[in-house]
mmCIF file with all atom_site columns, C-alpha atoms and ligand atoms in Angstrom:
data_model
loop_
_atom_site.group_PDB
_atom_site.id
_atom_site.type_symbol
_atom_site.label_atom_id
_atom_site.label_alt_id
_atom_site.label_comp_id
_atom_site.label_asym_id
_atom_site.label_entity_id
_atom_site.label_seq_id
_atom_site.pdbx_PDB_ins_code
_atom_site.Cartn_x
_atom_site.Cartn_y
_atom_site.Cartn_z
_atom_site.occupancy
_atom_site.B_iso_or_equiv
_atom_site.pdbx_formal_charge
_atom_site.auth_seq_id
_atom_site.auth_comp_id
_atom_site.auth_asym_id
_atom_site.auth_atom_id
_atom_site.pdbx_PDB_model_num
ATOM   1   C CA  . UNK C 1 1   ? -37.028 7.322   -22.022 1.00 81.00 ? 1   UNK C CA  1
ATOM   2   C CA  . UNK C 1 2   ? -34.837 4.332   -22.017 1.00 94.00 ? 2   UNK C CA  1
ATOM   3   C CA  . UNK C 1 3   ? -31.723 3.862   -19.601 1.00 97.00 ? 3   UNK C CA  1
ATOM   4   C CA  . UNK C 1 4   ? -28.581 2.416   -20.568 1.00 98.00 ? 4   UNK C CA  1
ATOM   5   C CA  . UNK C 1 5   ? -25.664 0.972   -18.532 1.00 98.00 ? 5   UNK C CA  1
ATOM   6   C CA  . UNK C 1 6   ? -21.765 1.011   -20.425 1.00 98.00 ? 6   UNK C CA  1
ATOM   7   C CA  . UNK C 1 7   ? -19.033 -0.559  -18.572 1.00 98.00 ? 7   UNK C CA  1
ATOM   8   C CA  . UNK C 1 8   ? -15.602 -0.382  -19.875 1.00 98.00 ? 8   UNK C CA  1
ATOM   9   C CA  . UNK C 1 9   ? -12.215 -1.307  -19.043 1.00 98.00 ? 9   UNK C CA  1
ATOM   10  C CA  . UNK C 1 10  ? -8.966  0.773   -20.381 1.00 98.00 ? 10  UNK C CA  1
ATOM   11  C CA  . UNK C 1 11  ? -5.270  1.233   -19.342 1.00 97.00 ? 11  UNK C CA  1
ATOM   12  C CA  . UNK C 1 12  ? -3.885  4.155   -17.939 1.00 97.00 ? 12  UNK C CA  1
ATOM   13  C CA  . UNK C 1 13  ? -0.683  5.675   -19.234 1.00 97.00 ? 13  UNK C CA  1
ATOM   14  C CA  . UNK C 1 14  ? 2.703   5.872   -17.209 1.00 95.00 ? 14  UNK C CA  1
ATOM   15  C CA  . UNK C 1 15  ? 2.608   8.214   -14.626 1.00 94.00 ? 15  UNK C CA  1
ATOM   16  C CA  . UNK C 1 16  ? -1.394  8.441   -14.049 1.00 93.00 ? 16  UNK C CA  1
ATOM   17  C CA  . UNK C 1 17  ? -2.177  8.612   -10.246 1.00 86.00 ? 17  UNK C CA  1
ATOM   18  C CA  . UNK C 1 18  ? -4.271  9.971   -7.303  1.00 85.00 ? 18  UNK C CA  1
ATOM   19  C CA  . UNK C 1 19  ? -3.960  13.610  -8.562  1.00 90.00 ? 19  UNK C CA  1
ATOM   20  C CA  . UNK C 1 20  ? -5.294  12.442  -12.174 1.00 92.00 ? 20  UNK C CA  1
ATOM   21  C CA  . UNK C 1 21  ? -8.201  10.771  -10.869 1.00 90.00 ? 21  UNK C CA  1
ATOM   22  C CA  . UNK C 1 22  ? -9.017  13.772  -8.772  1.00 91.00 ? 22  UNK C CA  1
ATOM   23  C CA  . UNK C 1 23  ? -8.720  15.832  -12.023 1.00 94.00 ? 23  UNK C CA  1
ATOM   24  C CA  . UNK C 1 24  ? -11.341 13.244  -13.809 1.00 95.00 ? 24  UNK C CA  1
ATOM   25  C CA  . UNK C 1 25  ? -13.940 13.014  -11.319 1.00 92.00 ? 25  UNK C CA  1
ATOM   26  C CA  . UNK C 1 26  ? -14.392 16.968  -11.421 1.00 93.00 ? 26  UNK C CA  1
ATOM   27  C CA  . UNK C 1 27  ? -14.109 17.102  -15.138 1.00 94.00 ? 27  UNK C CA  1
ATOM   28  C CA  . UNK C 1 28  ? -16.958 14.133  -14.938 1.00 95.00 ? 28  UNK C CA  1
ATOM   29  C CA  . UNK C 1 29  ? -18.959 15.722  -12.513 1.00 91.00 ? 29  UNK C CA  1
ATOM   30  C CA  . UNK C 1 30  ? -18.968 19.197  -13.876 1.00 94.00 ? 30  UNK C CA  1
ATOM   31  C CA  . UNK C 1 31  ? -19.859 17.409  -17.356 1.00 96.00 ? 31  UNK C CA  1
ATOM   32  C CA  . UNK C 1 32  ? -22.390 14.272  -16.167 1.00 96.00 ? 32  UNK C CA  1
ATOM   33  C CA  . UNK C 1 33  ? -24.858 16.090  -13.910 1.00 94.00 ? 33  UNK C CA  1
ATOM   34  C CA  . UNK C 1 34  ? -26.378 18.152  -16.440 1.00 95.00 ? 34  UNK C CA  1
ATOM   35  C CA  . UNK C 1 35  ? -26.668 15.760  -19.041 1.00 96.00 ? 35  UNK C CA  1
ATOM   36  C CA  . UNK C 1 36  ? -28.240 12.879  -16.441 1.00 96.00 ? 36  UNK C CA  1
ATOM   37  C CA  . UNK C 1 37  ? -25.243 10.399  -16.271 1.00 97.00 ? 37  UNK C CA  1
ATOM   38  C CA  . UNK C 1 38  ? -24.493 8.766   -13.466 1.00 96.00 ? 38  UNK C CA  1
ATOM   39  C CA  . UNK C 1 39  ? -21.792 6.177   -12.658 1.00 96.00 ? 39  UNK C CA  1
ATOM   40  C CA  . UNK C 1 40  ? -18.634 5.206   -10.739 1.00 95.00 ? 40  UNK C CA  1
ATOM   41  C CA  . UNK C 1 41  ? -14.841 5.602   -11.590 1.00 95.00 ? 41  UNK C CA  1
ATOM   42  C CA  . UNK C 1 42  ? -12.272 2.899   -10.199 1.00 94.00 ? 42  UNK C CA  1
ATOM   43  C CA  . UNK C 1 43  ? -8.511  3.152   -10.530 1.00 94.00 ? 43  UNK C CA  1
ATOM   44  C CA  . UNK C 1 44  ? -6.108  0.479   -8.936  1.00 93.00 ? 44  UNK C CA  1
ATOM   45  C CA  . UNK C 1 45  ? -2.981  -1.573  -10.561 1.00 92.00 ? 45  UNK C CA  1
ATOM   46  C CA  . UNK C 1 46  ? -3.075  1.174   -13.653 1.00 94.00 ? 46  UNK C CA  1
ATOM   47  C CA  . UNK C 1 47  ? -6.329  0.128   -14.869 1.00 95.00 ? 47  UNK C CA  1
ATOM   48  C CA  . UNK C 1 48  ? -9.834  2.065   -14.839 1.00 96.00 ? 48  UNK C CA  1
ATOM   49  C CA  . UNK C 1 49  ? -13.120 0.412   -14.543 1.00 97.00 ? 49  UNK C CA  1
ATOM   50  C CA  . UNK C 1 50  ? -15.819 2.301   -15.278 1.00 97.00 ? 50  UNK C CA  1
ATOM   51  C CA  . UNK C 1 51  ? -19.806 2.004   -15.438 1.00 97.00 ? 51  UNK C CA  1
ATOM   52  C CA  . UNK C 1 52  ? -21.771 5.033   -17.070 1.00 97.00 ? 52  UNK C CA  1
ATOM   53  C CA  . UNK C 1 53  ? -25.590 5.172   -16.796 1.00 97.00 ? 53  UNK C CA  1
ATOM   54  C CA  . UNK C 1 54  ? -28.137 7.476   -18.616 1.00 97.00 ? 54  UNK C CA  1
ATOM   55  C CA  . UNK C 1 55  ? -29.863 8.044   -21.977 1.00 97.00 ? 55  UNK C CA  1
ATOM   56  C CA  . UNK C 1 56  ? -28.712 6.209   -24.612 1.00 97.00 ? 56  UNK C CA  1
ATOM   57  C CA  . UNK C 1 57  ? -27.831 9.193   -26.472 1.00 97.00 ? 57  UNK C CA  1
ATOM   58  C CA  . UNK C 1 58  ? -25.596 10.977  -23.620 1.00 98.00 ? 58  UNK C CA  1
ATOM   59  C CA  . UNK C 1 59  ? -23.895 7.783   -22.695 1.00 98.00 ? 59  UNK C CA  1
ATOM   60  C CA  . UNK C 1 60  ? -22.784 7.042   -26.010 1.00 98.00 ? 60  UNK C CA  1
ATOM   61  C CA  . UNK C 1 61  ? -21.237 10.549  -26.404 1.00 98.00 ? 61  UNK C CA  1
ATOM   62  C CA  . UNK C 1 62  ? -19.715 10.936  -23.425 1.00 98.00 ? 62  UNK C CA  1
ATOM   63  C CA  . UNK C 1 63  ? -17.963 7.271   -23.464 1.00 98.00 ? 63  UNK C CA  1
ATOM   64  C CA  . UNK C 1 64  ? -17.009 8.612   -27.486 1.00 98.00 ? 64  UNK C CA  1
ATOM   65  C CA  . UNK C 1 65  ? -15.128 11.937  -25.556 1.00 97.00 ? 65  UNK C CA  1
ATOM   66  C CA  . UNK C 1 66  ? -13.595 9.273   -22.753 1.00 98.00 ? 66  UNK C CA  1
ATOM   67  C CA  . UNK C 1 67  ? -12.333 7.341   -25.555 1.00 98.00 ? 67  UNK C CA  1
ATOM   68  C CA  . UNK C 1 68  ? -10.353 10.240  -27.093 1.00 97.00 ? 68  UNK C CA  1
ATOM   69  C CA  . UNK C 1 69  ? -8.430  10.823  -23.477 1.00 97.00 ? 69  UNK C CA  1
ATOM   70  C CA  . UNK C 1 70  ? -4.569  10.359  -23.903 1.00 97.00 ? 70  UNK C CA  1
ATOM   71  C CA  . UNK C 1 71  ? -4.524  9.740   -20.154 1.00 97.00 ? 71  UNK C CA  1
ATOM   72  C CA  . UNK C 1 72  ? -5.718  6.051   -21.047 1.00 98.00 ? 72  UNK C CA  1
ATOM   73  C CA  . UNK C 1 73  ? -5.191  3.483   -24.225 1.00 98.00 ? 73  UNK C CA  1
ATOM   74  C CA  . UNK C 1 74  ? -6.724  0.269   -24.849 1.00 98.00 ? 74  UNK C CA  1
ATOM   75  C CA  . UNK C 1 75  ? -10.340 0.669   -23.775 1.00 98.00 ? 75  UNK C CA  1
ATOM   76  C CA  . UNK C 1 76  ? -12.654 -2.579  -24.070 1.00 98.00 ? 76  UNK C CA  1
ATOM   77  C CA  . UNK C 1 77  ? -15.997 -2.359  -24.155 1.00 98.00 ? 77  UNK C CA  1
ATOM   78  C CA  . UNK C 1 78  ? -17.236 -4.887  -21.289 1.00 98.00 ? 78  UNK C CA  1
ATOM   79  C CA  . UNK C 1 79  ? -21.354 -4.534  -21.257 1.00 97.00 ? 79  UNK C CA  1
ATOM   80  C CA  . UNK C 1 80  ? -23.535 -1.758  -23.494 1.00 98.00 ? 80  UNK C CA  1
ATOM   81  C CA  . UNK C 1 81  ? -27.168 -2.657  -22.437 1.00 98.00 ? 81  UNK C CA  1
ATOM   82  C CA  . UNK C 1 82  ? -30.845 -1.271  -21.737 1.00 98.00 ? 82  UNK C CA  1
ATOM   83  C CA  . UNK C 1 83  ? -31.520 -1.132  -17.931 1.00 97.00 ? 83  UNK C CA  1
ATOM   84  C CA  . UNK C 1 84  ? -34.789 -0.647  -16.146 1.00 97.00 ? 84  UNK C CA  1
ATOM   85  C CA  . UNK C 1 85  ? -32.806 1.604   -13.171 1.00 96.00 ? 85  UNK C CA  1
ATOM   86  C CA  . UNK C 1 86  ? -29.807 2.884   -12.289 1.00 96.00 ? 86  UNK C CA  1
ATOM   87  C CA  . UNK C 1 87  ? -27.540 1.213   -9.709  1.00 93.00 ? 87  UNK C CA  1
ATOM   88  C CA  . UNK C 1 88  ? -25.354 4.326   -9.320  1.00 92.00 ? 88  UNK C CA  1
ATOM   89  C CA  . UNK C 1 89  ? -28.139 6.730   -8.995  1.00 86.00 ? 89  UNK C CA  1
ATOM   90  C CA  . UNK C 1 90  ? -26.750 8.702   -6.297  1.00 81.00 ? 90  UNK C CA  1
ATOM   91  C CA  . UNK C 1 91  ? -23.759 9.485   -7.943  1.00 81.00 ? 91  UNK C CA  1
ATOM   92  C CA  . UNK C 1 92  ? -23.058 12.056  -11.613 1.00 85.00 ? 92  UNK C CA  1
ATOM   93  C CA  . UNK C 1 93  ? -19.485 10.322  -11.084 1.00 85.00 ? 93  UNK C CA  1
ATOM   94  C CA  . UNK C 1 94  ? -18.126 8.694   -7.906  1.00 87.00 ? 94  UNK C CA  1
ATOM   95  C CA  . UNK C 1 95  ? -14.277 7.839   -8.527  1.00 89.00 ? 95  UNK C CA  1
ATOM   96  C CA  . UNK C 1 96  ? -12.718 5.401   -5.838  1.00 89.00 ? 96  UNK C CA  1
ATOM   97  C CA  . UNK C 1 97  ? -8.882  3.995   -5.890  1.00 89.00 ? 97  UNK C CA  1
ATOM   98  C CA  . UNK C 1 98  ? -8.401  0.295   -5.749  1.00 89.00 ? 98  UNK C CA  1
ATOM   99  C CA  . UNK C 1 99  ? -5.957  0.675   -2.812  1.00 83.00 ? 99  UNK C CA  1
ATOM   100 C CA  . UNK C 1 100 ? -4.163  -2.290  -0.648  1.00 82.00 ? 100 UNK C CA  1
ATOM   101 C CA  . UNK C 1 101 ? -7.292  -2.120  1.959   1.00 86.00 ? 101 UNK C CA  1
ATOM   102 C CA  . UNK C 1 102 ? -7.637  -5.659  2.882   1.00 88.00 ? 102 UNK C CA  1
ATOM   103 C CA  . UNK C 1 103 ? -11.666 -5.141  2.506   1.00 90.00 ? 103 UNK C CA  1
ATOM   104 C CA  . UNK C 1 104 ? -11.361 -4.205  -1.324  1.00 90.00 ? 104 UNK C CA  1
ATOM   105 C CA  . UNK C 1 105 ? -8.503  -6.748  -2.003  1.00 90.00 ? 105 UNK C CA  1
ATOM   106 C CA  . UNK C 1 106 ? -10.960 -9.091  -0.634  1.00 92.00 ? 106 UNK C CA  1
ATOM   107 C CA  . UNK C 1 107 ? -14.175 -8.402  -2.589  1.00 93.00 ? 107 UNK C CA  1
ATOM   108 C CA  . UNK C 1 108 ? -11.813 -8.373  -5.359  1.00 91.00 ? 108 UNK C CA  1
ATOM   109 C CA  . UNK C 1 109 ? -10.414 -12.102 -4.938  1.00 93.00 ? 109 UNK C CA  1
ATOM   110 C CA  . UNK C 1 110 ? -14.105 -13.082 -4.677  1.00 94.00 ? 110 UNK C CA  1
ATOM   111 C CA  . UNK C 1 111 ? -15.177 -11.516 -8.541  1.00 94.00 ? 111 UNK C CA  1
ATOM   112 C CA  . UNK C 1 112 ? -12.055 -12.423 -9.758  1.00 92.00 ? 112 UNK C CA  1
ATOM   113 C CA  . UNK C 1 113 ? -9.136  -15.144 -10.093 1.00 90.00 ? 113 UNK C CA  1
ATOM   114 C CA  . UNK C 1 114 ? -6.887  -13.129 -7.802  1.00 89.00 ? 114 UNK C CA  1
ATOM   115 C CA  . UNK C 1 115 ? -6.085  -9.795  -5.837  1.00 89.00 ? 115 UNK C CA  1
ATOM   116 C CA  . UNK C 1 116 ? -4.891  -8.014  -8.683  1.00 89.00 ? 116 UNK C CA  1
ATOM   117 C CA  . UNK C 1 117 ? -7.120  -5.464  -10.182 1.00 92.00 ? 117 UNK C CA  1
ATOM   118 C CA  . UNK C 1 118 ? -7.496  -6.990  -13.653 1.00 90.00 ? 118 UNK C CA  1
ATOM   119 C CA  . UNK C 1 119 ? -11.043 -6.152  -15.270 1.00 94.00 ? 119 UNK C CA  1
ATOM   120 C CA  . UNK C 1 120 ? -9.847  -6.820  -18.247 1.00 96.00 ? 120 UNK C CA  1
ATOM   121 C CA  . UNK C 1 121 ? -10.389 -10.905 -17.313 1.00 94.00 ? 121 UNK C CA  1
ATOM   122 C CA  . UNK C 1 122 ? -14.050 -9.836  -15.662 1.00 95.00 ? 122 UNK C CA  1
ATOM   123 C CA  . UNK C 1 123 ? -17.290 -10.794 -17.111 1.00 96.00 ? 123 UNK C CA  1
ATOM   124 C CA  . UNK C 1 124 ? -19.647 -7.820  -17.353 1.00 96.00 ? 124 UNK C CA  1
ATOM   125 C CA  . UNK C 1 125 ? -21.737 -9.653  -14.183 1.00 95.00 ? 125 UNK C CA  1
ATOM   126 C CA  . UNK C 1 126 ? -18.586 -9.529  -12.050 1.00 96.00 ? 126 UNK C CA  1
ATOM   127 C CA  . UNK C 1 127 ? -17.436 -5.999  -13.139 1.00 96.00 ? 127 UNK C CA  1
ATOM   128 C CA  . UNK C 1 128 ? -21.208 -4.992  -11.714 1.00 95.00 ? 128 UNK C CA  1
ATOM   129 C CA  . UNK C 1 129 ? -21.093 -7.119  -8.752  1.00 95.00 ? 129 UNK C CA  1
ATOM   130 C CA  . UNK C 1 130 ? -17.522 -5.670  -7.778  1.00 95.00 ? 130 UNK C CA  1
ATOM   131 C CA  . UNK C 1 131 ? -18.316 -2.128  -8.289  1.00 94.00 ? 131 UNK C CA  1
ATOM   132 C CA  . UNK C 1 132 ? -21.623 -2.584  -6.330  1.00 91.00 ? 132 UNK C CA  1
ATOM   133 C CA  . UNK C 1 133 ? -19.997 -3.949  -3.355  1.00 93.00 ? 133 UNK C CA  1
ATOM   134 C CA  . UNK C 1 134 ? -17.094 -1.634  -3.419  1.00 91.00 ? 134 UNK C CA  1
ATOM   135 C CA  . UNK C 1 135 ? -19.905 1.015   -3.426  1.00 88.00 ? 135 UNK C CA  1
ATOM   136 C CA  . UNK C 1 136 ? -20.782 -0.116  -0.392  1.00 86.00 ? 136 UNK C CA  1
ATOM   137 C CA  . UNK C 1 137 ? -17.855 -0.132  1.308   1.00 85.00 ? 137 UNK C CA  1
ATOM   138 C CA  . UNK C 1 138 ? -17.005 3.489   0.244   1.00 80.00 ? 138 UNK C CA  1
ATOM   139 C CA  . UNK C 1 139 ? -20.768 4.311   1.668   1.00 75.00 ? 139 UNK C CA  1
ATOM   140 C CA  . UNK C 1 140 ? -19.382 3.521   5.181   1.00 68.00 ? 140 UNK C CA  1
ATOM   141 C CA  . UNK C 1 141 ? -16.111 4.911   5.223   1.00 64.00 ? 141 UNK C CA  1
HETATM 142 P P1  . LIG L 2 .   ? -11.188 19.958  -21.236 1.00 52.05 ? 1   LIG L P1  1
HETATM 143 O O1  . LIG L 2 .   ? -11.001 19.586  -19.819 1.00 52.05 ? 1   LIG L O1  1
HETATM 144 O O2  . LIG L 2 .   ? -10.934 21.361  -21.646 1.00 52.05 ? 1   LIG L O2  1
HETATM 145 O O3  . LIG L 2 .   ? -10.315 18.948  -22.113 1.00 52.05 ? 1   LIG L O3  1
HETATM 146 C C1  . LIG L 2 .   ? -10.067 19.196  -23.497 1.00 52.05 ? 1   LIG L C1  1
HETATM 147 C C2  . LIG L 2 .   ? -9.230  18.036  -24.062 1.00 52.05 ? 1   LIG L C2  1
HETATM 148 O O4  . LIG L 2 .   ? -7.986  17.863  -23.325 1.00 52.05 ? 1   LIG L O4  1
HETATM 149 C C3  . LIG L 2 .   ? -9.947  16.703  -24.005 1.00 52.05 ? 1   LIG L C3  1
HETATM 150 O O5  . LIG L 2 .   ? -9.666  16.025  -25.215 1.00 52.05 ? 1   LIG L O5  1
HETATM 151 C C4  . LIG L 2 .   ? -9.290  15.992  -22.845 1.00 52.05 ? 1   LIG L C4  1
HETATM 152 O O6  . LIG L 2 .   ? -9.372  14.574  -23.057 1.00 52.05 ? 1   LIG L O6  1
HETATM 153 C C5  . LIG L 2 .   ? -7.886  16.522  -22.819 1.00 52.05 ? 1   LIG L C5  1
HETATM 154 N N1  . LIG L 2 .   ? -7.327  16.590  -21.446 1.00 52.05 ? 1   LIG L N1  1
HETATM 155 C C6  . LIG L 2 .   ? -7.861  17.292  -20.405 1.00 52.05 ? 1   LIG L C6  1
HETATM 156 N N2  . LIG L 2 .   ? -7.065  17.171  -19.322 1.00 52.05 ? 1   LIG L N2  1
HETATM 157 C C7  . LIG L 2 .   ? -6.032  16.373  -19.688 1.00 52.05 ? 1   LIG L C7  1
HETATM 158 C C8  . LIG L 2 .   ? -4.873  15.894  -19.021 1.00 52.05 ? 1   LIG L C8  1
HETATM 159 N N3  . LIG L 2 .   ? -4.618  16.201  -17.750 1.00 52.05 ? 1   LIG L N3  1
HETATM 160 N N4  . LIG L 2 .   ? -4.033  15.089  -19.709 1.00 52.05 ? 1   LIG L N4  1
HETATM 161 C C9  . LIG L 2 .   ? -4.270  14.771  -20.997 1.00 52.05 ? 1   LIG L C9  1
HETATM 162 N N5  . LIG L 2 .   ? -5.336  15.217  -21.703 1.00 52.05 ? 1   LIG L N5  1
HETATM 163 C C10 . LIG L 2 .   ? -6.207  15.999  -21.045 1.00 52.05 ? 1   LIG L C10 1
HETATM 164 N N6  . LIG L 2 .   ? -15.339 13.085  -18.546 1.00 52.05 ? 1   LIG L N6  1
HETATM 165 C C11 . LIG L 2 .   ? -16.659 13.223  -18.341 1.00 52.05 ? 1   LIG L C11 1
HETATM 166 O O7  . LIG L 2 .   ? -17.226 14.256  -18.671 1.00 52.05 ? 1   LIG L O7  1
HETATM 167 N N7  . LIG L 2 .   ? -17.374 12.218  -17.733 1.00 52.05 ? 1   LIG L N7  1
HETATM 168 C C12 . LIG L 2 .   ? -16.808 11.050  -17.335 1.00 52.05 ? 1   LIG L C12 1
HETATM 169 O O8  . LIG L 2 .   ? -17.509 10.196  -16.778 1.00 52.05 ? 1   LIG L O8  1
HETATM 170 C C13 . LIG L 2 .   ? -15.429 10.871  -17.574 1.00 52.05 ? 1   LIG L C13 1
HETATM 171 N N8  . LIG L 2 .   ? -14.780 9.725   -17.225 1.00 52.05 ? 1   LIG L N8  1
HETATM 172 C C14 . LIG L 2 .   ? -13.466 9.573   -17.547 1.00 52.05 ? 1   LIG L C14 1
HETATM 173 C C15 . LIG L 2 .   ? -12.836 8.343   -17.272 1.00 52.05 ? 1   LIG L C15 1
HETATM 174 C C16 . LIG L 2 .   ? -11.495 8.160   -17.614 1.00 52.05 ? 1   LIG L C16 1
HETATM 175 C C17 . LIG L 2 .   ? -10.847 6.844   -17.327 1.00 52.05 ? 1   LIG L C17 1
HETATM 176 C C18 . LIG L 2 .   ? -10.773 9.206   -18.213 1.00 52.05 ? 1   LIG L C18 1
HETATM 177 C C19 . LIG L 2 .   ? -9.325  9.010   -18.567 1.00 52.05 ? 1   LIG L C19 1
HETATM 178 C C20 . LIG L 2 .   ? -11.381 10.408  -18.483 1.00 52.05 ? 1   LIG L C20 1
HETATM 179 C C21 . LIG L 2 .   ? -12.721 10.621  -18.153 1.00 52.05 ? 1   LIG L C21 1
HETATM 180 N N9  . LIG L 2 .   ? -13.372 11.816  -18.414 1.00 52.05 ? 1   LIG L N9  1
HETATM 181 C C22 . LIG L 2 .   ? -14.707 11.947  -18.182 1.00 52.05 ? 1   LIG L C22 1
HETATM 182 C C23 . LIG L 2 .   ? -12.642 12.960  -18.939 1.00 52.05 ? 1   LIG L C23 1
HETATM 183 C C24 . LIG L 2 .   ? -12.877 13.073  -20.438 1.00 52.05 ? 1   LIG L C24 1
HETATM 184 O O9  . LIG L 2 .   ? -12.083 12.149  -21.131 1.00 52.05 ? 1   LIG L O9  1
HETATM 185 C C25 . LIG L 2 .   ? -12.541 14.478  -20.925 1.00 52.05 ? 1   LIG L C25 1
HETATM 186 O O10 . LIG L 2 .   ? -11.252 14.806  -20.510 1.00 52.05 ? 1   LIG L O10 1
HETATM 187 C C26 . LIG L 2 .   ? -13.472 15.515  -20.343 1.00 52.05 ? 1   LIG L C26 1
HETATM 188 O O11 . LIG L 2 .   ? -14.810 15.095  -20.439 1.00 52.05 ? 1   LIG L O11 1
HETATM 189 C C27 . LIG L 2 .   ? -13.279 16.802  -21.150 1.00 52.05 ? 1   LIG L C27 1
HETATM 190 O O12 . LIG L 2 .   ? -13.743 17.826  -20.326 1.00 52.05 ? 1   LIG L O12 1
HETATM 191 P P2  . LIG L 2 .   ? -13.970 19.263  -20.978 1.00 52.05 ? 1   LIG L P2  1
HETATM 192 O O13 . LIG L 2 .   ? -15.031 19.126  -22.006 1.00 52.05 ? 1   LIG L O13 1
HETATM 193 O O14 . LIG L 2 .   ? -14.242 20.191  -19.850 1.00 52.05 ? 1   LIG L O14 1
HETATM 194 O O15 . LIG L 2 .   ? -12.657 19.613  -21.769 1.00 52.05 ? 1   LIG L O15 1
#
């Protein structure tokens, strides 16, 4: 069957934080493993980044749920495209926070114009790129 990758940018509302994301990544991982989806979650400067892998069919409904959450507005679809594997394999939702860590602010300069978390700006290649790297540097920690 055909793999897909989505990756999608949104806003969070006032007030969302550590606790929320917490919340998510159970919700995500009590809903994704059964239905084959795999992906990663990042939060930082009140803006999620998010790359969802699987069947066409199950990644299109669960990104269709996602978009109904009021704990985000103004999602942008970066990148909706066939894959031949998964990058994020290992994972039915891995959720990481974009925190000061000199490391991540770093790998973020390099995909992007500065150290502000702003996806919004990213090309679908960089959005990858970032989220692969940050990957591995939440592998080693
Ligand atoms: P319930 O948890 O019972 O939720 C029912 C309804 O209440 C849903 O409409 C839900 O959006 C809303 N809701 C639940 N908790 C809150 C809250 N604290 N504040 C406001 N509204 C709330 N879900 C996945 O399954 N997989 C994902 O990969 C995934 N990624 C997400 C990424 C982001 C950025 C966000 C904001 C949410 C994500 N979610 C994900 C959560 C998703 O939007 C739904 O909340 C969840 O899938 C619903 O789980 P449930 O069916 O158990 O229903």
């Amino acid at each position: 069957m055909a793999l897909y990758r989505l990756i999608y940018v949104s806003q969070a509302v006032s007030g969302i934080g550590y606790l929320d994301l917490i919340d998510i990544m159970q919700k995500s991982e009590k809903n994704n493993m059964p239905v084959g989806i795999t992906g990663m979650l990042s939060f930082g400067d009140s803006m999620f980044l998010q790359v969802l892998e699987g069947s066409r069919r199950t990644v299109c409904q669960t990104y269709n749920r996602i978009l109904g959450d009021k704990r985000h507005v103004n999602p942008e679809l970066i990148e909706f495209t066939e894959i031949d594997h998964r990058e994020f394999g290992l994972w039915s939702m891995k959720a990481v926070q974009i925190d000061n860590h000199p490391e991540i602010r770093n790998t973020l300069l390099k995909y992007s114009y500065s150290t502000t978390f702003s996806p919004y700006s990213m090309t679908g290649n960089q959005c990858l790129s970032f989220l692969h790297e940050i990957m591995g540097i939440y592998q080693n920690k």
